[in-house]
mmCIF file of C-alpha atoms in Angstrom:
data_model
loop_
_atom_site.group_PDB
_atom_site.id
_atom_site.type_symbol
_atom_site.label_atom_id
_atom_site.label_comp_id
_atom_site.label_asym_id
_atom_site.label_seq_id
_atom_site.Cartn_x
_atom_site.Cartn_y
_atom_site.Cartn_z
ATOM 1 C CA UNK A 497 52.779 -31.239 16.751
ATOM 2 C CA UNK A 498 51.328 -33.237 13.888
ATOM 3 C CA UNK A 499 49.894 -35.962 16.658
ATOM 4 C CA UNK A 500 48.298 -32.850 18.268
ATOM 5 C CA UNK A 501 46.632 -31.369 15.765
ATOM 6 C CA UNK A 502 45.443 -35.027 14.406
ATOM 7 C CA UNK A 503 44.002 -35.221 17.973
ATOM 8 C CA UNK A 504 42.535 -31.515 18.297
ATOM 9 C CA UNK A 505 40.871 -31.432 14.797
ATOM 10 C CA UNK A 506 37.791 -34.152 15.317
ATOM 11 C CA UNK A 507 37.556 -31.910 18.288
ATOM 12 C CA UNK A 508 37.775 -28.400 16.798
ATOM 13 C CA UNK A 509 35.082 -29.949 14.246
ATOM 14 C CA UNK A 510 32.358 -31.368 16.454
ATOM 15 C CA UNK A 511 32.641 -27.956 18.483
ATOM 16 C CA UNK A 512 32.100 -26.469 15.380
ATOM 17 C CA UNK A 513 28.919 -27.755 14.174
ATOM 18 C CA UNK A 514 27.638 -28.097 17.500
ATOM 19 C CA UNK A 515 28.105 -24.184 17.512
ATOM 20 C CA UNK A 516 25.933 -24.244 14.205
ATOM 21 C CA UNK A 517 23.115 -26.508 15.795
ATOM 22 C CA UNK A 518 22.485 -23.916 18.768
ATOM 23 C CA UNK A 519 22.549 -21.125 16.366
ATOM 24 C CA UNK A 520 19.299 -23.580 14.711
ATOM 25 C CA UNK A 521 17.706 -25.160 17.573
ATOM 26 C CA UNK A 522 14.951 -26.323 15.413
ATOM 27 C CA UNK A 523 15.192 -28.236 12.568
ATOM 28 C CA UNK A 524 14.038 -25.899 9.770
ATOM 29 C CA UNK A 525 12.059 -28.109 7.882
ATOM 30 C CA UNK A 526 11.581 -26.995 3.642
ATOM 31 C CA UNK A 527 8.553 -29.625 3.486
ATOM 32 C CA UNK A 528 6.899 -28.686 6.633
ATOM 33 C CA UNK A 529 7.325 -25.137 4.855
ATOM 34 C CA UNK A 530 5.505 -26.365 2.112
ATOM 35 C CA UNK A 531 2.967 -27.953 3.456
ATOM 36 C CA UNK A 532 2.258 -24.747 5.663
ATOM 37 C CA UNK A 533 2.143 -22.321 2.477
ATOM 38 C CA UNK A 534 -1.202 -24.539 1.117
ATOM 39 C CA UNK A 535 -2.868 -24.773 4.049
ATOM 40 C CA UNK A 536 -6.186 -22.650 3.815
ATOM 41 C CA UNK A 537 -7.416 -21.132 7.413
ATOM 42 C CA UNK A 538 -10.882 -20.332 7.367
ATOM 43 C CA UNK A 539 -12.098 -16.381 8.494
ATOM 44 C CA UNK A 540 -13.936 -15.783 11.283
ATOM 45 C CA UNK A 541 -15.850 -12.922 9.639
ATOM 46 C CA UNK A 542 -16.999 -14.752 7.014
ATOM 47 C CA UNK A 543 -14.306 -13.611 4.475
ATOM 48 C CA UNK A 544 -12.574 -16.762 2.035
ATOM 49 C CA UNK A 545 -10.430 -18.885 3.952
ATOM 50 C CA UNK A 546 -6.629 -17.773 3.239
ATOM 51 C CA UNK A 547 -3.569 -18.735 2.673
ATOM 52 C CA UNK A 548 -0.042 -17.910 1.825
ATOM 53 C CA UNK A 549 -0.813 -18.801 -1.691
ATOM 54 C CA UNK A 550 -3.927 -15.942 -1.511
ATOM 55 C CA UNK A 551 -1.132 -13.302 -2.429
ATOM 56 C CA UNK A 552 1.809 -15.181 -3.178
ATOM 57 C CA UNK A 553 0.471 -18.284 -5.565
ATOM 58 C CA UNK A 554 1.572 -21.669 -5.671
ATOM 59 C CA UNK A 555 4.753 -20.922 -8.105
ATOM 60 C CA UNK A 556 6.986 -18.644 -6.130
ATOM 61 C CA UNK A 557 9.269 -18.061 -9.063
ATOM 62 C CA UNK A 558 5.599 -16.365 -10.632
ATOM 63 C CA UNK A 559 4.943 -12.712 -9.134
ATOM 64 C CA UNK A 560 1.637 -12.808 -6.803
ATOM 65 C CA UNK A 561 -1.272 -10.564 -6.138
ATOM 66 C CA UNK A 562 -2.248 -8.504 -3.370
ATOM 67 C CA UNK A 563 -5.672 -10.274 -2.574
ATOM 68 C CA UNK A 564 -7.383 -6.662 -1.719
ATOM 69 C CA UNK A 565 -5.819 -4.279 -3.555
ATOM 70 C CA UNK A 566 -4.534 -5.945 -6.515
ATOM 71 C CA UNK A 567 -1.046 -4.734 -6.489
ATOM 72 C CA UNK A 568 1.700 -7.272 -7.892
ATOM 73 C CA UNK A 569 3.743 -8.774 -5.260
ATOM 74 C CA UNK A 570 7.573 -9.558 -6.638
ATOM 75 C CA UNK A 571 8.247 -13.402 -6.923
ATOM 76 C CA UNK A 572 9.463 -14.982 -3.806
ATOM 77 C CA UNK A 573 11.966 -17.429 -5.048
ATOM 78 C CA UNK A 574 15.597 -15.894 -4.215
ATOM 79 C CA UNK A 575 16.279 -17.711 -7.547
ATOM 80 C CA UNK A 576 14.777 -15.545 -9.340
ATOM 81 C CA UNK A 577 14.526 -12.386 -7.146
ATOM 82 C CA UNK A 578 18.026 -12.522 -5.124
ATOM 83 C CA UNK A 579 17.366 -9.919 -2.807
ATOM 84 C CA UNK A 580 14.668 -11.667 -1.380
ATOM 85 C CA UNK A 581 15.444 -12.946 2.428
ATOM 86 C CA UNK A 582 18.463 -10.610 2.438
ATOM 87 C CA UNK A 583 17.080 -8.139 5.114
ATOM 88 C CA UNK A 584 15.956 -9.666 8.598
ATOM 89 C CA UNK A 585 13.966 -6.815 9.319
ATOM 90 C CA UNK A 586 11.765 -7.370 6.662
ATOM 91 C CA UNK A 587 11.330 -11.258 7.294
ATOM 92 C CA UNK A 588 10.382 -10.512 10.309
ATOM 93 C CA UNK A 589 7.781 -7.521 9.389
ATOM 94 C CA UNK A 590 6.132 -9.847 6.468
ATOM 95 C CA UNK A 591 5.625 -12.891 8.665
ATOM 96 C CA UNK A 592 4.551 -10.799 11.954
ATOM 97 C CA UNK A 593 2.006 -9.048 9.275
ATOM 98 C CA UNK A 594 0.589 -11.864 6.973
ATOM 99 C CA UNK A 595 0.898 -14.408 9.348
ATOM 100 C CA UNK A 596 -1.916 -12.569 11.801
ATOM 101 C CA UNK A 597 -3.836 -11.640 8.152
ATOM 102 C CA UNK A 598 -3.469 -15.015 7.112
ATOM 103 C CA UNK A 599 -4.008 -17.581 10.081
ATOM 104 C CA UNK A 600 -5.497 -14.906 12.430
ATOM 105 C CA UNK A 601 -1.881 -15.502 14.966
ATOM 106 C CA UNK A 602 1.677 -14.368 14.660
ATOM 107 C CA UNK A 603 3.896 -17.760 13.474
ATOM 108 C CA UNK A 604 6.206 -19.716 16.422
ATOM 109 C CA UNK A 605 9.542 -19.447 15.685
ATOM 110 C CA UNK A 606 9.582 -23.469 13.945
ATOM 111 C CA UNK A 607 6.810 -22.222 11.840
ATOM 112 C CA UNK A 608 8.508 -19.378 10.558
ATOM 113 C CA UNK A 609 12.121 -21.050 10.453
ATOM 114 C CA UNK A 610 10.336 -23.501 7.815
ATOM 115 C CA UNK A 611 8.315 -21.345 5.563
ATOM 116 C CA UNK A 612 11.817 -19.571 5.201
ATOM 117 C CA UNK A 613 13.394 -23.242 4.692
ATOM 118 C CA UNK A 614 10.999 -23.472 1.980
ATOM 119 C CA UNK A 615 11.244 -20.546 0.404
ATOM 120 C CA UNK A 616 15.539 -20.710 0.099
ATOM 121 C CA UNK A 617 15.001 -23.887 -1.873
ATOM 122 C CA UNK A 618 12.590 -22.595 -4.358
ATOM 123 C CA UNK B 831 -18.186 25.585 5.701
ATOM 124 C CA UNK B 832 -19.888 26.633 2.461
ATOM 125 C CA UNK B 833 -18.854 25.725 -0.588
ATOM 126 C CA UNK B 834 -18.078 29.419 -1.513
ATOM 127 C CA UNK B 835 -15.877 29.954 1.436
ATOM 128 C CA UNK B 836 -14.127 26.444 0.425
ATOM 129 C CA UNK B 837 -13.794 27.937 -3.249
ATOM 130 C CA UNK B 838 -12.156 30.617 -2.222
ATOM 131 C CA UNK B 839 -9.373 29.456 -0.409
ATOM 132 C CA UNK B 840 -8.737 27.603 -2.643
ATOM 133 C CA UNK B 841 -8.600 29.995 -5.527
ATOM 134 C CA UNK B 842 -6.095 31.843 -2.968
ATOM 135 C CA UNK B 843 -3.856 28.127 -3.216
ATOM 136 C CA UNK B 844 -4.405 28.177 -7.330
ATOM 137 C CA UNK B 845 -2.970 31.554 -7.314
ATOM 138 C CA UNK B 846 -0.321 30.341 -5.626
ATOM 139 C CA UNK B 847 0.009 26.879 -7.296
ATOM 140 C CA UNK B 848 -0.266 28.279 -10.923
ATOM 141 C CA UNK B 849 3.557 30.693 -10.808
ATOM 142 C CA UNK B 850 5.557 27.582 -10.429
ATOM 143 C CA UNK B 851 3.749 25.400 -12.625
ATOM 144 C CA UNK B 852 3.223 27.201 -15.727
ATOM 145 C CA UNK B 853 4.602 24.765 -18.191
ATOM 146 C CA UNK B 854 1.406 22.049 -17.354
ATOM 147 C CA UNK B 855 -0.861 25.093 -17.909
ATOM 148 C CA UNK B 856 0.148 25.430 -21.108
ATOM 149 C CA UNK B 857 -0.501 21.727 -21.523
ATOM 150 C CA UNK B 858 -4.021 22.233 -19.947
ATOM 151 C CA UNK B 859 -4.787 25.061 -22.692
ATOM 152 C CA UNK B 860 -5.039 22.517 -25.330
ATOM 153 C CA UNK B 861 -7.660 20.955 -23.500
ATOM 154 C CA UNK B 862 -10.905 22.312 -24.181
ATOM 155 C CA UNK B 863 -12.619 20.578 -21.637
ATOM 156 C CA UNK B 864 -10.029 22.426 -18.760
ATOM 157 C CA UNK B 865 -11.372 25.523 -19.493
ATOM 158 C CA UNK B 866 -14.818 24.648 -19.114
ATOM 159 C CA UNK B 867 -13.884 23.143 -16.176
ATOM 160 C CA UNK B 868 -12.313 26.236 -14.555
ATOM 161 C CA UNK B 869 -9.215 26.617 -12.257
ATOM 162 C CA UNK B 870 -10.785 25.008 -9.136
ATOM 163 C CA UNK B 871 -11.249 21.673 -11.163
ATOM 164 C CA UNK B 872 -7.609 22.480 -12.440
ATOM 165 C CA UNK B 873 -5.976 22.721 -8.876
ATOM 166 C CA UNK B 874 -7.753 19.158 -7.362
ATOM 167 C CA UNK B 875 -6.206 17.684 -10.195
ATOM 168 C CA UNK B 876 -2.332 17.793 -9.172
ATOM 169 C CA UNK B 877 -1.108 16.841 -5.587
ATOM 170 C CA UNK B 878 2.055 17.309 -4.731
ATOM 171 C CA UNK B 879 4.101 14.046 -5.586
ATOM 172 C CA UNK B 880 4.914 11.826 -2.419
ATOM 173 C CA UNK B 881 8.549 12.225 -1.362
ATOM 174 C CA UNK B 882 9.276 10.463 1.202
ATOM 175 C CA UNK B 883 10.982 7.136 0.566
ATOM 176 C CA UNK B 884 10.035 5.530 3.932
ATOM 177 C CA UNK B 885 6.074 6.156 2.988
ATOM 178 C CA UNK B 886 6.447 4.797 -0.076
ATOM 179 C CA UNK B 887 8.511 1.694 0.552
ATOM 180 C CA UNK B 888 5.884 0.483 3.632
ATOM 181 C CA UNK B 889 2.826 1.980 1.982
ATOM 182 C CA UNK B 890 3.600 1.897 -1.377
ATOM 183 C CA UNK B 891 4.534 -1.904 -1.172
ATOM 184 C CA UNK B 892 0.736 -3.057 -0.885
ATOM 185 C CA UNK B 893 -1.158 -0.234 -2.734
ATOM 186 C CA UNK B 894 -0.236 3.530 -4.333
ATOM 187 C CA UNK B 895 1.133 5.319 -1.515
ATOM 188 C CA UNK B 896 -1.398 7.843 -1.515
ATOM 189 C CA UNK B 897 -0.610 11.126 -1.882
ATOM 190 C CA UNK B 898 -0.965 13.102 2.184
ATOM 191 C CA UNK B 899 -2.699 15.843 0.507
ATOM 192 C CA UNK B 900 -5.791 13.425 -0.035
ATOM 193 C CA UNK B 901 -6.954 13.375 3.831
ATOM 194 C CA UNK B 902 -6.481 16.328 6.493
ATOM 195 C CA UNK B 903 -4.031 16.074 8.732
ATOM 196 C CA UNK B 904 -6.757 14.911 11.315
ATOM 197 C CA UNK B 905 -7.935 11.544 9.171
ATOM 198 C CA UNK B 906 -4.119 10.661 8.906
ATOM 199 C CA UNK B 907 -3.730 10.792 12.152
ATOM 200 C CA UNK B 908 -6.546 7.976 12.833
ATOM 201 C CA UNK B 909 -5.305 5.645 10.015
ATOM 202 C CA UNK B 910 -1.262 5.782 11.626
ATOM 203 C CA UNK B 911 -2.390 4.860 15.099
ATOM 204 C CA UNK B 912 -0.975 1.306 15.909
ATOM 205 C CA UNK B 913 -3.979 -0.203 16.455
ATOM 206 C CA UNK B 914 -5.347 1.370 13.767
ATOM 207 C CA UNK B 915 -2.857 -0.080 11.764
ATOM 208 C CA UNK B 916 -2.996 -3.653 12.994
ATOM 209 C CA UNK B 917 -6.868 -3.637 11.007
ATOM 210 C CA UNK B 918 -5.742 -1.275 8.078
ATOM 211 C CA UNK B 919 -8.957 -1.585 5.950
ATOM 212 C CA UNK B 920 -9.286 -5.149 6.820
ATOM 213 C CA UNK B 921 -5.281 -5.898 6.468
ATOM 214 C CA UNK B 922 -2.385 -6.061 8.648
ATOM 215 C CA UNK B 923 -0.172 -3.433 8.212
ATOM 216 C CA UNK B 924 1.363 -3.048 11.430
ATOM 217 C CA UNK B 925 4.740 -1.084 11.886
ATOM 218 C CA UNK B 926 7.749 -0.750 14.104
ATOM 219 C CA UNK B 927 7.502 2.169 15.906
ATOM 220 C CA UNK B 928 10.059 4.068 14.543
ATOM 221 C CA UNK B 929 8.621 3.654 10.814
ATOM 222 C CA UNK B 930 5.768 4.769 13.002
ATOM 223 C CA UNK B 931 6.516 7.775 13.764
ATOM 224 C CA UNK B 932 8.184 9.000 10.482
ATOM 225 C CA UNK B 933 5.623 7.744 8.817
ATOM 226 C CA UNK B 934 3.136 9.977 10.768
ATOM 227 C CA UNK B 935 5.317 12.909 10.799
ATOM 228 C CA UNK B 936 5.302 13.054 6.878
ATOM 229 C CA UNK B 937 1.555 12.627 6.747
ATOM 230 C CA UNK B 938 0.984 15.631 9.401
ATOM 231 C CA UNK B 939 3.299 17.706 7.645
ATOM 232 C CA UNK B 940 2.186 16.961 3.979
ATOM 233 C CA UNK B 941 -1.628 17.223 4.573
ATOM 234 C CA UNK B 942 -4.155 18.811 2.959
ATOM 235 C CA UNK B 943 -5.364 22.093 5.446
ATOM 236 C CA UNK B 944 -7.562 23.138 2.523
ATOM 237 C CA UNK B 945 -10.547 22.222 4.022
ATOM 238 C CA UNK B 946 -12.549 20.328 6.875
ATOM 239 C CA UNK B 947 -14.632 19.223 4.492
ATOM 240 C CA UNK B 948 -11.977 16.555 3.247
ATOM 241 C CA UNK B 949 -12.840 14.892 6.316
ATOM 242 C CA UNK B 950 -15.031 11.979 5.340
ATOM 243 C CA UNK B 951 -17.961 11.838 7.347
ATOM 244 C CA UNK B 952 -19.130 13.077 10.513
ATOM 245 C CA UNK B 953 -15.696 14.905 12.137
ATOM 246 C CA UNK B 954 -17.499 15.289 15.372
ATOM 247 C CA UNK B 955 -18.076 11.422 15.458
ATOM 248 C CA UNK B 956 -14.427 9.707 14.351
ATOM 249 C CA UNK B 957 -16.768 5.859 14.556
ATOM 250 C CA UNK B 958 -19.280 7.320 12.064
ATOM 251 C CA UNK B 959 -17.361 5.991 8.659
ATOM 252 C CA UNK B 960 -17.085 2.547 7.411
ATOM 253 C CA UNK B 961 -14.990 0.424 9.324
ATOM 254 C CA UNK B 962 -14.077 2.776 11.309
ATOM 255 C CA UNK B 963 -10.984 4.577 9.819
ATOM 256 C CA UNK B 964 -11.559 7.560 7.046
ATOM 257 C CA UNK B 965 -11.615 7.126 3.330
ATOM 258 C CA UNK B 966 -10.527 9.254 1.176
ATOM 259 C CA UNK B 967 -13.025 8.042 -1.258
ATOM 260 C CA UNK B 968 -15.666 8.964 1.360
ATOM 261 C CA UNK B 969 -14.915 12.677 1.454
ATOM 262 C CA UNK B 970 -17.541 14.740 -0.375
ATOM 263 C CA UNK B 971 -14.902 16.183 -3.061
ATOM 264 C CA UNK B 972 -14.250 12.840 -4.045
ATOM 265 C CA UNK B 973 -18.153 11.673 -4.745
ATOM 266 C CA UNK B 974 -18.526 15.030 -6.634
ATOM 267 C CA UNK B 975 -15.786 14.393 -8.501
ATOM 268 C CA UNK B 976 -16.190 10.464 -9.282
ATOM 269 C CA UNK B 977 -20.639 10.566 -9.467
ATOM 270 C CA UNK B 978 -21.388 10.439 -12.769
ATOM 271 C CA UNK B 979 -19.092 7.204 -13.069
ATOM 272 C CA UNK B 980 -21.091 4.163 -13.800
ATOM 273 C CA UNK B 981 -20.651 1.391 -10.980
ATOM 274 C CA UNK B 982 -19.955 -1.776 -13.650
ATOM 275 C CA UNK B 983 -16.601 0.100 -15.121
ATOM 276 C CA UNK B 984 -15.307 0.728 -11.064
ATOM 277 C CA UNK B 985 -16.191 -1.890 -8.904
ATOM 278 C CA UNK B 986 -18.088 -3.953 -11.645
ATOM 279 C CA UNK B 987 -15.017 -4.463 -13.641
ATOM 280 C CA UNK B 988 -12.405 -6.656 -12.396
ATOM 281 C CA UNK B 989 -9.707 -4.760 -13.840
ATOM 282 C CA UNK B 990 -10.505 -1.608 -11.146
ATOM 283 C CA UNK B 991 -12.992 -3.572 -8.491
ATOM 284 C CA UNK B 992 -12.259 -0.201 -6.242
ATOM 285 C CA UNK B 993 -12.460 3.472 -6.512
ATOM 286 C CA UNK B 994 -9.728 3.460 -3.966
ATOM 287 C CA UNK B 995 -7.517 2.185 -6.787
ATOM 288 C CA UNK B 996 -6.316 5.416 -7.992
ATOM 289 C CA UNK B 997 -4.161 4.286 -10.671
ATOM 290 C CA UNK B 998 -5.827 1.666 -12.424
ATOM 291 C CA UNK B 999 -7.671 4.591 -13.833
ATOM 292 C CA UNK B 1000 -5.702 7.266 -13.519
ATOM 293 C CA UNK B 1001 -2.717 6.970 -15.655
ATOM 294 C CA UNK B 1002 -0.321 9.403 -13.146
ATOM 295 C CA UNK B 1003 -2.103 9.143 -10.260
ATOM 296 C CA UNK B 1004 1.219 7.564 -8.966
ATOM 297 C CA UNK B 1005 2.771 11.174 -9.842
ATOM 298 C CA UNK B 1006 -0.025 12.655 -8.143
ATOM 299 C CA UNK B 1007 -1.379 13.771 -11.705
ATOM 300 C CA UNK B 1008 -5.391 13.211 -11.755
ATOM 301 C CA UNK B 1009 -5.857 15.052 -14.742
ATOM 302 C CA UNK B 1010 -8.866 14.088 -16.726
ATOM 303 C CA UNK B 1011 -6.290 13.591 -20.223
ATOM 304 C CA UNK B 1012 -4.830 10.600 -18.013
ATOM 305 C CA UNK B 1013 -8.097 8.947 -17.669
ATOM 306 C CA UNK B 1014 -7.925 5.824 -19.072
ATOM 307 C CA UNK B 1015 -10.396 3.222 -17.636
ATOM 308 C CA UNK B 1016 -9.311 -0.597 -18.330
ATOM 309 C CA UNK B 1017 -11.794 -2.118 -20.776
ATOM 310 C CA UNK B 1018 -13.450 1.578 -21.539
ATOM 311 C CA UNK B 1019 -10.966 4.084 -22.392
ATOM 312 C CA UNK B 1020 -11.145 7.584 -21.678
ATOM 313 C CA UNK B 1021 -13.337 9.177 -19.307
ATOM 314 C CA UNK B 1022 -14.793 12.668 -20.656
ATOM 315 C CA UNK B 1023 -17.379 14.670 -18.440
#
């Protein structure tokens, strides 16, 4: 029984975290993240070029601005705004939304796994 | 429609208006000013407070969620379509379609049907308005209302930048109060006319 289970547990543990790398196919990446929230895409109508840190600012602990209407966005940081990334439907609606306003495209799938990777660690 | 005919429907809504909301009339009799002003001014002043939470957690979460009785039932219409809303004024605010549609519903039901006139523009010619979709600050009660307002302490001064910011004036616009005692405009104070 013990020699079993001594056998079966390297086993039952590779399975395990191979189950957690399909769940992630891509390697969510907190610097690529990073990197992504500064970059500035410039408008094709002639508007300032834009990005993430247009609404949300460089700090995301600090609340942000809507850049047209003014209205204070809540700080990003689940450290100091835990219910932020606790609803997938409204991940999904923010990126869909200011990733068209922001680089004129909707995010892939990497790109979106990392700007989430960054935002969990701030 | 001429302004009389306008007036007097709406006198027929005051009449209405005024039984269940005697308490802020007795406010308004303080106010010298409201009685110059008469009951017409009176009415424009209070919209019905937005109360639906779906509206004001989608809408609300980028700017005031305006209150429906601002725009015909007509003008809402054009703003909810999904294309519409996937250029809202220059932003993305695309929805699912479910928020959608119960979005929209609560906008047609909660409209103003007060008057054509609310529609801004040309209603014959939906293109006719700026970029497209209707303004509520394009409608011809809101110009009346908002004319005498000098440009530098609205779109001059950074603290406003647009008359389609409601509240950074208005104290209770938010409550759907645009009473001329909750005029406070940033860097001027009140706003007496």
């Amino acid at each position: 029984m013990k020699r079993q289970l001594a056998t079966a547990l390297p086993t039952v543990l590779f399975s395990a975290s191979m189950l957690i790398l399909s769940a992630t196919p891509w390697a969510a990446d907190p610097a690529a993240g990073a990197a992504g929230w500064l970059k500035e895409y410039p408008q094709a109508d002639g508007s300032k070029p834009r990005s993430c840190t247009t609404c949300h600012g460089r700090d995301l602990t600090q609340p942000g601005q809507h850049a047209n209407t003014g209205k204070v966005i809540e700080p990003l940081a689940p450290s100091v705004n835990p219910q932020r990334l606790t609803d997938a439907a409204k991940i999904e609606k923010w990126l869909r939304r200011n990733c068209r306003w922001t680089i004129g495209r909707e995010c892939t799938a990497d790109e979106k796994a990392d700007f989430i990777a960054y935002i969990k660690t701030q | 429609m001429s302004p009389y005919r306008f007036k007097s429907v709406l006198t027929l809504l005051v009449t209405g208006t005024l039984a269940v909301s005697s308490a802020h009339l007795a406010f308004a009799d303080d106010d010298d000013d409201d009685h110059e002003r008469g009951k017409d001014d009176w009415f424009e002043s209070r919209q019905a407070p937005v109360v639906n939470a779906t509206y004001s957690e989608e809408c609300g979460s980028c700017h005031m969620a305006y209150q429906p009785g601002l725009l015909p039932p007509q003008a809402w219409a054009r703003i909810m379509t999904s294309d519409a809303l996937i250029d809202h004024y220059g932003d993305d605010a695309s929805l699912s379609e479910e928020l959608r549609a119960e979005i929209s519903a609560f906008l047609a039901a909660n409209a103003t049907n007060v008057s054509q006139q609310m529609i801004p523009g040309d209603a014959s010619n939906p293109g006719a308005t700026s970029g497209g979709l209707p303004r509520i600050t394009a409608s011809a009660e809101f110009k009346d209302e908002h004319d005498e307002i000098p440009a530098r302490l609205v779109t001059g001064n950074p603290e406003v930048n647009s008359f389609s910011q409601c509240n950074a004036c208005h104290q209770k616009a938010a409550e759907g109060n645009y009473d001329e005692r909750w005029i406070d405009i940033p860097g001027h104070g009140p706003w007496r006319d």
